[in-house]
CSV table of C-alpha atoms in Angstrom, one decimal:
chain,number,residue,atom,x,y,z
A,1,UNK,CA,10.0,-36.8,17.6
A,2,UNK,CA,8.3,-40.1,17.6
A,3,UNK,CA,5.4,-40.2,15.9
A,4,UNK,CA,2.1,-40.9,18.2
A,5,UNK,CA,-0.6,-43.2,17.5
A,6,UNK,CA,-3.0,-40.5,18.8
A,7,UNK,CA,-2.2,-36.9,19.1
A,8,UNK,CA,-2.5,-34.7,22.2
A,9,UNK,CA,-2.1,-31.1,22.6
A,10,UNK,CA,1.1,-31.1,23.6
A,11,UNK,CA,2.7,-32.9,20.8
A,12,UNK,CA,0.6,-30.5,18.3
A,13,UNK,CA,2.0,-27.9,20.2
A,14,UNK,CA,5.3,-28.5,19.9
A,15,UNK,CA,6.0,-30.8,16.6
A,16,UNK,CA,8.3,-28.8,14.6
A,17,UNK,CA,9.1,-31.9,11.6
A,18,UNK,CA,7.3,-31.5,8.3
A,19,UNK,CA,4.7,-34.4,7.6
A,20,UNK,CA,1.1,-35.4,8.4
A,21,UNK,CA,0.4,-37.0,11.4
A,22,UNK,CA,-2.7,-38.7,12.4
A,23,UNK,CA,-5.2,-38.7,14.7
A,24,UNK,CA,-6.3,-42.6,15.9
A,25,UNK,CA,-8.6,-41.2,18.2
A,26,UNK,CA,-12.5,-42.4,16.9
A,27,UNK,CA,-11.3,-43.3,13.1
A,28,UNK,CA,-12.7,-39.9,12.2
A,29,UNK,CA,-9.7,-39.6,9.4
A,30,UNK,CA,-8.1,-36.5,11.2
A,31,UNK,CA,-4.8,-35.4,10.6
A,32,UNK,CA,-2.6,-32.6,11.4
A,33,UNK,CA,-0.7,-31.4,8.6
A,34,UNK,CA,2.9,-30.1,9.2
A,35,UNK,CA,4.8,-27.9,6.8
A,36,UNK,CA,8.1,-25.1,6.4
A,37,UNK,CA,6.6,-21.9,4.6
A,38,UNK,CA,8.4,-19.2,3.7
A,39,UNK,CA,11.6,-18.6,5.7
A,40,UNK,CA,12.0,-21.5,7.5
A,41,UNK,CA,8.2,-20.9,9.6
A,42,UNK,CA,6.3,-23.6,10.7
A,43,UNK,CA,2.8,-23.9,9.6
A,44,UNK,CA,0.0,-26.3,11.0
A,45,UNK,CA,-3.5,-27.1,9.6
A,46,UNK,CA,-5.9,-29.8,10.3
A,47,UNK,CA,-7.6,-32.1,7.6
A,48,UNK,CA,-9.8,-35.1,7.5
A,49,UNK,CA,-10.0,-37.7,5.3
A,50,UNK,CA,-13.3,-39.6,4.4
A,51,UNK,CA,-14.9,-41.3,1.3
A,52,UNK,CA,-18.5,-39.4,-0.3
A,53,UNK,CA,-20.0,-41.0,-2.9
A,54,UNK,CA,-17.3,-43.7,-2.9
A,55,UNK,CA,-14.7,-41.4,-3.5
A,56,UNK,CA,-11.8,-40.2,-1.0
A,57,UNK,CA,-12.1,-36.6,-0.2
A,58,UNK,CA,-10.1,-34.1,1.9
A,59,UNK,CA,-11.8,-31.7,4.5
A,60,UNK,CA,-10.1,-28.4,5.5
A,61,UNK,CA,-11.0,-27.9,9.0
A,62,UNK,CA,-8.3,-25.1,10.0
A,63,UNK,CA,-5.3,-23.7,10.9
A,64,UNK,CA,-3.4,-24.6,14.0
A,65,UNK,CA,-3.5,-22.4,16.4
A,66,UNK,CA,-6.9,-21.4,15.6
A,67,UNK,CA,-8.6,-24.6,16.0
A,68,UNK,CA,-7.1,-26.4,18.6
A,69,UNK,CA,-7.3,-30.5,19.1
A,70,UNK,CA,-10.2,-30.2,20.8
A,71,UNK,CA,-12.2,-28.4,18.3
A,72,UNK,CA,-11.2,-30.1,15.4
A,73,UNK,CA,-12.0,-33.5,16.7
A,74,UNK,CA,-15.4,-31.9,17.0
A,75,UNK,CA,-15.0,-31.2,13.7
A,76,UNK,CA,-14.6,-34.0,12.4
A,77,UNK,CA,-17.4,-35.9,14.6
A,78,UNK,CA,-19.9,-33.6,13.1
A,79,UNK,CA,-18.8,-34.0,9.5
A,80,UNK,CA,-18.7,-38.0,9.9
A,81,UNK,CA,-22.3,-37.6,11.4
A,82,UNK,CA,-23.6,-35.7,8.3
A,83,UNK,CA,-21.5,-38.1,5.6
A,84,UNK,CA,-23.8,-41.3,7.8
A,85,UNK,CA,-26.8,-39.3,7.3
A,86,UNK,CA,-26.2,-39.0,3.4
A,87,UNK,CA,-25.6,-35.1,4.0
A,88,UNK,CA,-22.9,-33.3,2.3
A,89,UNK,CA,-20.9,-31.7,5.5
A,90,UNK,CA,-19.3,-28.8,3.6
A,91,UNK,CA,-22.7,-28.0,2.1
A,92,UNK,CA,-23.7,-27.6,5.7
A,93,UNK,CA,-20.8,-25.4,6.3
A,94,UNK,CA,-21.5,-23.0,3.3
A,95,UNK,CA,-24.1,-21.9,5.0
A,96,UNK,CA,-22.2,-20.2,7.9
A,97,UNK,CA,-18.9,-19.9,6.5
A,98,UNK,CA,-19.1,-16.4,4.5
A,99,UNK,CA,-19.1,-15.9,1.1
A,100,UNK,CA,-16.0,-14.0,-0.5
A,101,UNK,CA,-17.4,-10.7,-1.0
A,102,UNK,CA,-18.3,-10.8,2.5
A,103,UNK,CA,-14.9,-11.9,4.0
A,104,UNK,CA,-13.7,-8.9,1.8
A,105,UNK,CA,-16.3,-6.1,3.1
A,106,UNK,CA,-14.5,-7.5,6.8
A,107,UNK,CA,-11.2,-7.2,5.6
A,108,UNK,CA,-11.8,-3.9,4.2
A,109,UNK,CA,-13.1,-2.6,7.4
A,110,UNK,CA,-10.5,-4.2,9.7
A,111,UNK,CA,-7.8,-2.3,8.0
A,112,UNK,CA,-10.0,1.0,7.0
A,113,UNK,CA,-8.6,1.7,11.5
A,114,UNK,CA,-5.1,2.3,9.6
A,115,UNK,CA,-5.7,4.1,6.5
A,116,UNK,CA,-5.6,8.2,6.3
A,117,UNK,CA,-8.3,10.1,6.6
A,118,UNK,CA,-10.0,10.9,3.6
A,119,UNK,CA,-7.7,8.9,1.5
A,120,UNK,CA,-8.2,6.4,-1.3
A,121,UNK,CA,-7.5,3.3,0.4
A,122,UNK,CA,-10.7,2.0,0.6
A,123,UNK,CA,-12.1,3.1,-2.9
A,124,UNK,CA,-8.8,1.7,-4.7
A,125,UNK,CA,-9.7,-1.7,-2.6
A,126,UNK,CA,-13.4,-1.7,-3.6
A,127,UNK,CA,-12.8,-0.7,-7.4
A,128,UNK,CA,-9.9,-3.3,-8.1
A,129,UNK,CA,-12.4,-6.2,-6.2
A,130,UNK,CA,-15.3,-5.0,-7.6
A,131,UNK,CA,-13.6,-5.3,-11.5
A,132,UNK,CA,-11.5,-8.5,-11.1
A,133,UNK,CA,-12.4,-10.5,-7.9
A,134,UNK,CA,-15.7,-10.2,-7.4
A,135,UNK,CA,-17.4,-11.4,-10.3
A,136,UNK,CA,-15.9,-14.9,-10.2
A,137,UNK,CA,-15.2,-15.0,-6.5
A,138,UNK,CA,-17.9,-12.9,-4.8
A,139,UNK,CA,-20.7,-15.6,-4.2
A,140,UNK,CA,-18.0,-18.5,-3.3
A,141,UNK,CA,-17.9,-19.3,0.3
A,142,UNK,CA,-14.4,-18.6,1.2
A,143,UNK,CA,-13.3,-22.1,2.1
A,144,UNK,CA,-14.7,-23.4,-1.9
A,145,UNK,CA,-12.4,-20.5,-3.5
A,146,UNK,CA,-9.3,-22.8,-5.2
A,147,UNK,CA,-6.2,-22.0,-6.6
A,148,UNK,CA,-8.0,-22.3,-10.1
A,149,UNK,CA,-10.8,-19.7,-9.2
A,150,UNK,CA,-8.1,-17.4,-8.2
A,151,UNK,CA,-6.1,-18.1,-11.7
A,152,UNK,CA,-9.2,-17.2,-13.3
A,153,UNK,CA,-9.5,-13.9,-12.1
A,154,UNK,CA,-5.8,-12.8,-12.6
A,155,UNK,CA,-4.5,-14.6,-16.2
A,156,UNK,CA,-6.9,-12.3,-18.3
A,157,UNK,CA,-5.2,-8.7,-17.2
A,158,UNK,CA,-1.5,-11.0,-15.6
A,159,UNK,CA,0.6,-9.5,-18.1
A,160,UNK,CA,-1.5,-7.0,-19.9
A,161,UNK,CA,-2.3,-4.9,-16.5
A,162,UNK,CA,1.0,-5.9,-14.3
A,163,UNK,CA,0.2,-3.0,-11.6
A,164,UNK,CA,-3.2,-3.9,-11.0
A,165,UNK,CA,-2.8,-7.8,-11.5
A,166,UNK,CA,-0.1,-7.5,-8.5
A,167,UNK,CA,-2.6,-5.7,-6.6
A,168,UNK,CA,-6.1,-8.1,-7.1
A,169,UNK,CA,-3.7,-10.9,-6.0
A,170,UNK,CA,-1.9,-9.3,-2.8
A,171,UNK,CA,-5.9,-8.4,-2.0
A,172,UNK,CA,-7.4,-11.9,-2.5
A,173,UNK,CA,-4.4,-13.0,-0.5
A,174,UNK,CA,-5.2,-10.8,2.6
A,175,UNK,CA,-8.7,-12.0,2.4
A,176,UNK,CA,-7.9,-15.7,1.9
A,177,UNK,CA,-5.5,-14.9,5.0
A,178,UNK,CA,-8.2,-13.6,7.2
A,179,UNK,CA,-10.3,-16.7,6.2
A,180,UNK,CA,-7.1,-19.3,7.4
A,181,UNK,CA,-6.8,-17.1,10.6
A,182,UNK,CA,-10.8,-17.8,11.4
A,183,UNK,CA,-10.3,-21.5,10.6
A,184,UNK,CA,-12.6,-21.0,7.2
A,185,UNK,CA,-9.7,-23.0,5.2
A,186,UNK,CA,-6.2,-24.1,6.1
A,187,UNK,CA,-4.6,-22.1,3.1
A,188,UNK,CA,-3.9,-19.1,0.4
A,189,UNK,CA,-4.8,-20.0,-2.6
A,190,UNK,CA,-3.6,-16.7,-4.2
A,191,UNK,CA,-0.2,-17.3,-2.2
A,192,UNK,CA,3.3,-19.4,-3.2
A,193,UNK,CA,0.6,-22.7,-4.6
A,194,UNK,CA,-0.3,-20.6,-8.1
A,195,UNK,CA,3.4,-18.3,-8.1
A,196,UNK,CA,4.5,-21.0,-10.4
A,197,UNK,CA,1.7,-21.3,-12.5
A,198,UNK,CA,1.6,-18.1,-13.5
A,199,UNK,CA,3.5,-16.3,-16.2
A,200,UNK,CA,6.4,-14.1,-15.7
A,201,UNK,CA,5.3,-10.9,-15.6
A,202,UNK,CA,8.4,-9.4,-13.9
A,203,UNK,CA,9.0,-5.8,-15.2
A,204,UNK,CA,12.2,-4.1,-15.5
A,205,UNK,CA,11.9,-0.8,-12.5
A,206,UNK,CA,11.8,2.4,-14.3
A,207,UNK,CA,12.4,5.7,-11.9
A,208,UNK,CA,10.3,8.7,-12.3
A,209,UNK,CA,12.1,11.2,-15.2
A,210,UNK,CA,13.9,13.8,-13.4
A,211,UNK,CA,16.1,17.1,-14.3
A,212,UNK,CA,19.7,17.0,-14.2
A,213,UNK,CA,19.7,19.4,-11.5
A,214,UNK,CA,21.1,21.8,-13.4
A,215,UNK,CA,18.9,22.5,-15.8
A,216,UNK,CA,16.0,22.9,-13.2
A,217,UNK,CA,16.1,26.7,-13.1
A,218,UNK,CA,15.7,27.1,-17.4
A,219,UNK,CA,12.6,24.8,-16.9
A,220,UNK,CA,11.2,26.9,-14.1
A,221,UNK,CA,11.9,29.8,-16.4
A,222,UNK,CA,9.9,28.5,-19.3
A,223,UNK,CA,6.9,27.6,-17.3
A,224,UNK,CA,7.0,30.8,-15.4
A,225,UNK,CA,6.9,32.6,-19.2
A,226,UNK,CA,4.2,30.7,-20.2
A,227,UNK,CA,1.0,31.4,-21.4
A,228,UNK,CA,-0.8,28.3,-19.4
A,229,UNK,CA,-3.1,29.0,-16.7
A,230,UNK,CA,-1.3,31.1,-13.7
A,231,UNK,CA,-2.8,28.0,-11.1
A,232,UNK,CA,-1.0,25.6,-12.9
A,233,UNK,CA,2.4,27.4,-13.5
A,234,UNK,CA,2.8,28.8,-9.6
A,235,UNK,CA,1.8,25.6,-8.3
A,236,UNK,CA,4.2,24.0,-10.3
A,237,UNK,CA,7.3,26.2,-8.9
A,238,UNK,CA,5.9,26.0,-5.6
A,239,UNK,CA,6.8,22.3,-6.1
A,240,UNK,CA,9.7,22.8,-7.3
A,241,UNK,CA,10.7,25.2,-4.6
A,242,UNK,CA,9.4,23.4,-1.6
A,243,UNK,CA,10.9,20.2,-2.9
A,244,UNK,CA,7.3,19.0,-1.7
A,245,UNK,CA,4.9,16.2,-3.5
A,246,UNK,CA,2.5,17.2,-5.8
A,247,UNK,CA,-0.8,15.9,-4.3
A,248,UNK,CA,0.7,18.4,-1.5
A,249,UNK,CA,0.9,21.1,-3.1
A,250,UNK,CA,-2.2,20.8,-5.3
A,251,UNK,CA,-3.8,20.4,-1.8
A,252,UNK,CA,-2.3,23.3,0.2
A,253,UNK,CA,-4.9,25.5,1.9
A,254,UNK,CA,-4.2,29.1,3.2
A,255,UNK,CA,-4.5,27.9,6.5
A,256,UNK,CA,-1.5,25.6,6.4
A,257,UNK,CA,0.7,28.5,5.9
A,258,UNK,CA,1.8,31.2,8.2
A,259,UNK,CA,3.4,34.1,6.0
A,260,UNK,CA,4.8,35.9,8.8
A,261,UNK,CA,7.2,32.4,10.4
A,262,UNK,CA,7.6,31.9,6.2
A,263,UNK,CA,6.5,27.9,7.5
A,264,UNK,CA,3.9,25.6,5.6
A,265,UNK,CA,2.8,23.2,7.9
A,266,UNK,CA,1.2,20.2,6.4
A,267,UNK,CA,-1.3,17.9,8.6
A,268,UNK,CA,-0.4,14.5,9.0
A,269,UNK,CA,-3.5,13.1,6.7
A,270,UNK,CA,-2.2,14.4,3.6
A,271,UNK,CA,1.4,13.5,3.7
A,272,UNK,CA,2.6,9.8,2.5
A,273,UNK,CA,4.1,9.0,6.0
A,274,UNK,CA,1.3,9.6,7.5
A,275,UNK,CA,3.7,12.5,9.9
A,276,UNK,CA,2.9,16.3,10.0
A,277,UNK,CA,5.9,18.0,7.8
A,278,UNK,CA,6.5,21.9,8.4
A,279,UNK,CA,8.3,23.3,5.1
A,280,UNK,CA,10.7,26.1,5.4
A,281,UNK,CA,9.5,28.8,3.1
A,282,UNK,CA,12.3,30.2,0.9
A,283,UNK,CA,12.3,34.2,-0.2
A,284,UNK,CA,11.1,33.0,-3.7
A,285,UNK,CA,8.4,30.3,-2.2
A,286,UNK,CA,7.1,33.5,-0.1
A,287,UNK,CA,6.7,35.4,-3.7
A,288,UNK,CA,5.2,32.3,-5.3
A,289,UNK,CA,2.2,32.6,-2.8
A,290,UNK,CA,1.7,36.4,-2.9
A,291,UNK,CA,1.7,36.2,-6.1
A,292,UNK,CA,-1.3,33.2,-5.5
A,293,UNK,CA,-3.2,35.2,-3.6
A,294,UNK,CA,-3.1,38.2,-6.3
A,295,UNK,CA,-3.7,36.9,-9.3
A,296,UNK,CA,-5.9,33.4,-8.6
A,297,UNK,CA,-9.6,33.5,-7.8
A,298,UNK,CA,-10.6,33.0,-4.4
A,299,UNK,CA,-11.7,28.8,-3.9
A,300,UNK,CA,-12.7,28.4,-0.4
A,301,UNK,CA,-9.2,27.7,1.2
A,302,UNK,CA,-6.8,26.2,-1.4
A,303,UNK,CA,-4.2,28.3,-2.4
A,304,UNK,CA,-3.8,26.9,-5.8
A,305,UNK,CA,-7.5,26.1,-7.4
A,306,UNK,CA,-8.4,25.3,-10.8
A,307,UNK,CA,-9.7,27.5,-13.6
A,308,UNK,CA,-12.8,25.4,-12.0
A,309,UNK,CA,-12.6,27.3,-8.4
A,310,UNK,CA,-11.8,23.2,-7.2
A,311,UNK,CA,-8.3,20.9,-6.3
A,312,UNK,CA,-6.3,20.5,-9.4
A,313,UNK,CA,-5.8,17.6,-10.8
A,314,UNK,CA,-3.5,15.1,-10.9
A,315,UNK,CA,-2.9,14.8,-14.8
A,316,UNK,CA,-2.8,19.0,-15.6
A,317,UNK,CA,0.6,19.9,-14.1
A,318,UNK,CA,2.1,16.6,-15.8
A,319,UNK,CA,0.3,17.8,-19.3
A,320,UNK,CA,1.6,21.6,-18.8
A,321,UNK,CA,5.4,20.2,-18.6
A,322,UNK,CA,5.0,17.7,-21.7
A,323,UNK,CA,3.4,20.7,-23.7
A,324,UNK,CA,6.4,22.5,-22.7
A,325,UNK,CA,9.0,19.9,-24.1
A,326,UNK,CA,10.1,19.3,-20.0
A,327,UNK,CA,12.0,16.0,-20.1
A,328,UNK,CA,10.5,15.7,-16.4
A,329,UNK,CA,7.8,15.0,-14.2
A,330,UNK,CA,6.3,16.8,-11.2
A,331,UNK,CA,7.7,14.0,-8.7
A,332,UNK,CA,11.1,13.9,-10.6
A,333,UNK,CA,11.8,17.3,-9.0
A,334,UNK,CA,12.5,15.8,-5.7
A,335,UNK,CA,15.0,13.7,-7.1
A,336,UNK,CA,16.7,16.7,-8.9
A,337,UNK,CA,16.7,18.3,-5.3
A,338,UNK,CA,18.6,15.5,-3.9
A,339,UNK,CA,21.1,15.2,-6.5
A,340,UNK,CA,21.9,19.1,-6.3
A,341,UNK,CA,21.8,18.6,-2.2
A,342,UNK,CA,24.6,15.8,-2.7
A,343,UNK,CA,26.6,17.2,-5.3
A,344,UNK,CA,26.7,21.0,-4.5
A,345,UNK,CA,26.3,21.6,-1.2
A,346,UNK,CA,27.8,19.8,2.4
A,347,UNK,CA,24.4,19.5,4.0
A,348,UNK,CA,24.5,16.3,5.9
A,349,UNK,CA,22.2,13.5,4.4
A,350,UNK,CA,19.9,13.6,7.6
A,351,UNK,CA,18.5,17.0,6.9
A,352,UNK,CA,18.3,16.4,3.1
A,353,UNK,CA,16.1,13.7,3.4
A,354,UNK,CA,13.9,15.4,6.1
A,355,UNK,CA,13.6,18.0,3.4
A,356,UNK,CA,11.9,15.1,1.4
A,357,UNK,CA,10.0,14.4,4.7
A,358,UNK,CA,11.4,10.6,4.0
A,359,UNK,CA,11.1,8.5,7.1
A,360,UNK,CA,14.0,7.2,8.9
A,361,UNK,CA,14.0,3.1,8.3
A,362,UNK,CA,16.5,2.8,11.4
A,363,UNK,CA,14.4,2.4,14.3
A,364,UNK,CA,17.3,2.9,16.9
A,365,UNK,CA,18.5,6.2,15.3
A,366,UNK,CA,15.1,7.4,15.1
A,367,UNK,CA,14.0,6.9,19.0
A,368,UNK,CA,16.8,8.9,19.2
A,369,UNK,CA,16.3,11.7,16.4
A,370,UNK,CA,13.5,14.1,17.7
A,371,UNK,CA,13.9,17.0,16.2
A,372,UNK,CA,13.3,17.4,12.7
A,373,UNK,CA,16.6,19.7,11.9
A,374,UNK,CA,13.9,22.6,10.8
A,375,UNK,CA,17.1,25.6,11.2
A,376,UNK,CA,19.4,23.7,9.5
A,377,UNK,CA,16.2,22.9,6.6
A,378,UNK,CA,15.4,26.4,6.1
A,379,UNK,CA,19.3,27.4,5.1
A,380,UNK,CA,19.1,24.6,2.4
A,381,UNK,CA,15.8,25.2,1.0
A,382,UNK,CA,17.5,29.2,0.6
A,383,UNK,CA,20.1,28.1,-1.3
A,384,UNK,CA,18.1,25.7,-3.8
A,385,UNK,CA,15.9,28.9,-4.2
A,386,UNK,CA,19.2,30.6,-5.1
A,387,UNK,CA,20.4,28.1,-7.4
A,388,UNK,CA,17.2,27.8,-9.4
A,389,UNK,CA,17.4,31.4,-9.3
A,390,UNK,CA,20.8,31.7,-10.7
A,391,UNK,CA,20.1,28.3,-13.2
A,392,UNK,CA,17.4,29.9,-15.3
C-alpha cells in the first residue's frame, strides 16, 4: 500500500502493513502506529510526537478504532495548543483520565453482570488489588502506569507467590485493557512488553492426589469408623458417593433434596459451570442423609453443619483425611470415580462425565445433546455405591 503524505480514514481503515505512518496534515506530529500482536491480529494506535522542555516526547492518544482520525487530530491540536502556552498537555489530561483504582472499581463492576451469585469473584478481585496493585498503582492515572510500575508490583511475590503473581498480572491487564479500549493509552503494559523481563516462574502441573480406585471403599471404611465429628465423616462419603465437589456438598441444604425421587438437585449458583446438576441418589447416599438428619443438630437448612451449627469449612474435611493417613484429597475422589467408570464398567464417556457435571467443550454436539442421560446416571452411580461397598 503506498504510503500517504496525509492519512484519511480510509487508508487507516484499511492498512494492514506494520510501520508508523504519519499524519502531514497541520505539523501536529501525529502518527498512526501499525503493528501484528498475538496471532497474526492487527493492532492500530495513534501517537504524537512533539519536543517539551527541549526534549522529544511521545503522546499516547489511543487505540484505533476507538479514536478515529478525526478525534485524534483534535487531539493533537489541543495538546500542541497547551505545549505553546507552556502547559504540560498530559498534566491536563490527568485530571480527567481516571486514576487506576478507579479504572479497577469499573472493571470490577462491568464483569460483577457474569459472576455467580454470592460467589467470591469480586472479593478474590478486591483482596489480590488491594495487597499488590494498589499501593503502587492506585493513585496513577491509568495512561502514566508503565511497564516499570507494573514490574514493581509483581517481582517481590513473581516467584515466591506464583498463583497469585499470575493473577495481579492477568488483573492489571484487564484493567490496562479497558483503559486502551476507552482511548486512555494505546497499550498493556502488564501484557507481552514485560513477559520477557520477567523471570521464569513456570511450574511443573501437579494433579490433585487421588485413590487408586480400588482402594476407595477401605478409606471410606476408616473414616466411617472414626472417632471425628459425625458432620465431617457423612459429608465426606456423601462426596464420595455422589462423585460431587466439595464446596457442594459442604453446601447442600435439605431443600435441594427430594428423598422420595432419591434426586439432589443443585441450583445453578453453586455449581462451577454455572448449570443446575440433579444427582442421582444411590441406596447408600439415601442412608448417608438419614443418617444426617438423625444424628447432626438442626442448622437452619444445611444438611451437613459444623460442630458450630454453620457451613463447614473448606480445610476440615481435607485435615480429617491427613489425620487418617488418606493418601487423598476431597476433590481427588472424582478422579478415582472416573478411573473406576473407565476401567470397570462400559458406561459410555458421555454419561460419565455428566456424572462429573463437566461441560461439553464441543459446541455442535452440545446444541444437540439436551438431555442430561439422568436414567442411564442413576444405574452408574448404583454400582459405584456397590463397589465401594464391596472395596471396604
Amino acid at each position: 500500500m503506498k504510503r500517504p503524505n496525509m492519512l484519511s480514514a480510509t487508508f487507516v481503515k484499511t492498512v494492514k502493513s506494520p510501520g508508523r505512518y504519519g499524519d502531514g496534515r497541520g505539523g501536529l506530529g501525529l502518527s498512526l502506529l501499525v503493528r501484528t500482536a498475538a496471532r497474526g491480529h492487527i493492532t492500530k494506535c495513534w501517537t504524537q510526537s512533539v519536543r517539551m522542555d527541549g526534549r522529544p516526547t511521545s503522546i499516547g492518544l489511543g487505540r484505533y478504532p476507538v479514536v478515529t482520525l478525526a478525534l485524534a487530530r483534535q487531539r493533537a491540536l489541543e495538546n500542541a495548543q497547551a505545549i505553546a502556552e507552556g502547559r504540560d498537555p498530559r498534566r491536563r489530561a490527568a485530571r480527567t483520565v481516571p486514576t487506576f483504582a478507579e479504572a479497577c472499581d469499573t472493571v470490577i463492576a462491568i464483569h460483577s453482570g457474569t459472576w455467580k451469585p454470592g460467589g467470591k469473584n469480586e472479593e478474590n478481585w478486591r483482596s489480590t488489588m488491594r495487597d499488590y496493585a494498589l499501593p503502587r498503582l492506585g493513585k496513577l492515572p491509568v495512561d502514566a502506569v508503565t511497564g516499570k510500575a507494573v514490574m514493581d508490583v509483581l517481582l517481590p511475590i513473581w516467584t515466591t507467590k506464583t498463583e497469585t503473581a499470575g493473577r495481579v498480572r492477568r488483573r492489571i491487564g484487564a484493567v490496562m485493557k479497558w483503559a486502551v479500549a476507552q482511548g486512555y493509552r494505546s497499550d498493556n503494559p502488564a501484557g507481552e512488553a514485560i513477559s520477557a523481563a520477567l523471570p521464569n516462574n513456570h511450574k511443573e502441573v501437579t494433579h490433585r492426589r487421588a485413590l487408586p480406585h480400588p482402594e476407595v471403599g477401605a478409606a471410606v471404611a476408616k473414616v466411617r469408623h472414626s472417632t471425628k465429628y459425625r458432620g465431617a465423616v457423612l459429608s465426606f462419603e456423601f462426596l464420595v458417593l455422589t462423585a460431587c465437589r466439595s464446596a457442594e456438598v459442604r453446601g447442600a441444604t435439605w431443600d435441594e433434596i427430594d428423598l422420595e425421587a432419591a434426586v439432589w438437585t443443585i441450583p445453578a449458583p453453586r455449581t462451577k459451570a454455572g448449570r443446575e446438576h440433579r444427582v442421582p441418589l444411590s441406596d447408600r447416599a439415601l442412608a448417608v442423609l438419614e443418617e444426617a438428619r438423625r444424628e447432626l443438630p438442626e442448622a437452619g437448612n444445611l444438611v451437613f453443619p459444623s460442630e458450630k451449627g454453620r457451613m463447614q469449612g473448606h480445610h476440615p474435611m481435607g485435615k480429617m483425611m491427613k489425620a487418617l493417613e488418606i493418601a487423598a484429597v476431597p476433590h481427588g475422589f472424582r478422579s478415582s470415580f472416573r478411573d473406576w467408570a473407565a476401567e470397570c464398567t462400559e458406561a459410555p464417556r458421555e454419561v460419565c462425565e455428566l456424572a462429573l457435571a463437566h461441560v461439553n467443550s464441543d459446541r455442535v454436539e452440545a446444541a444437540y445433546r439436551r438431555s442430561d442421560l439422568f436414567e442411564r446416571r442413576r444405574t452408574l452411580m448404583q454400582q459405584w455405591a456397590h463397589y465401594i461397598a464391596a472395596s471396604a
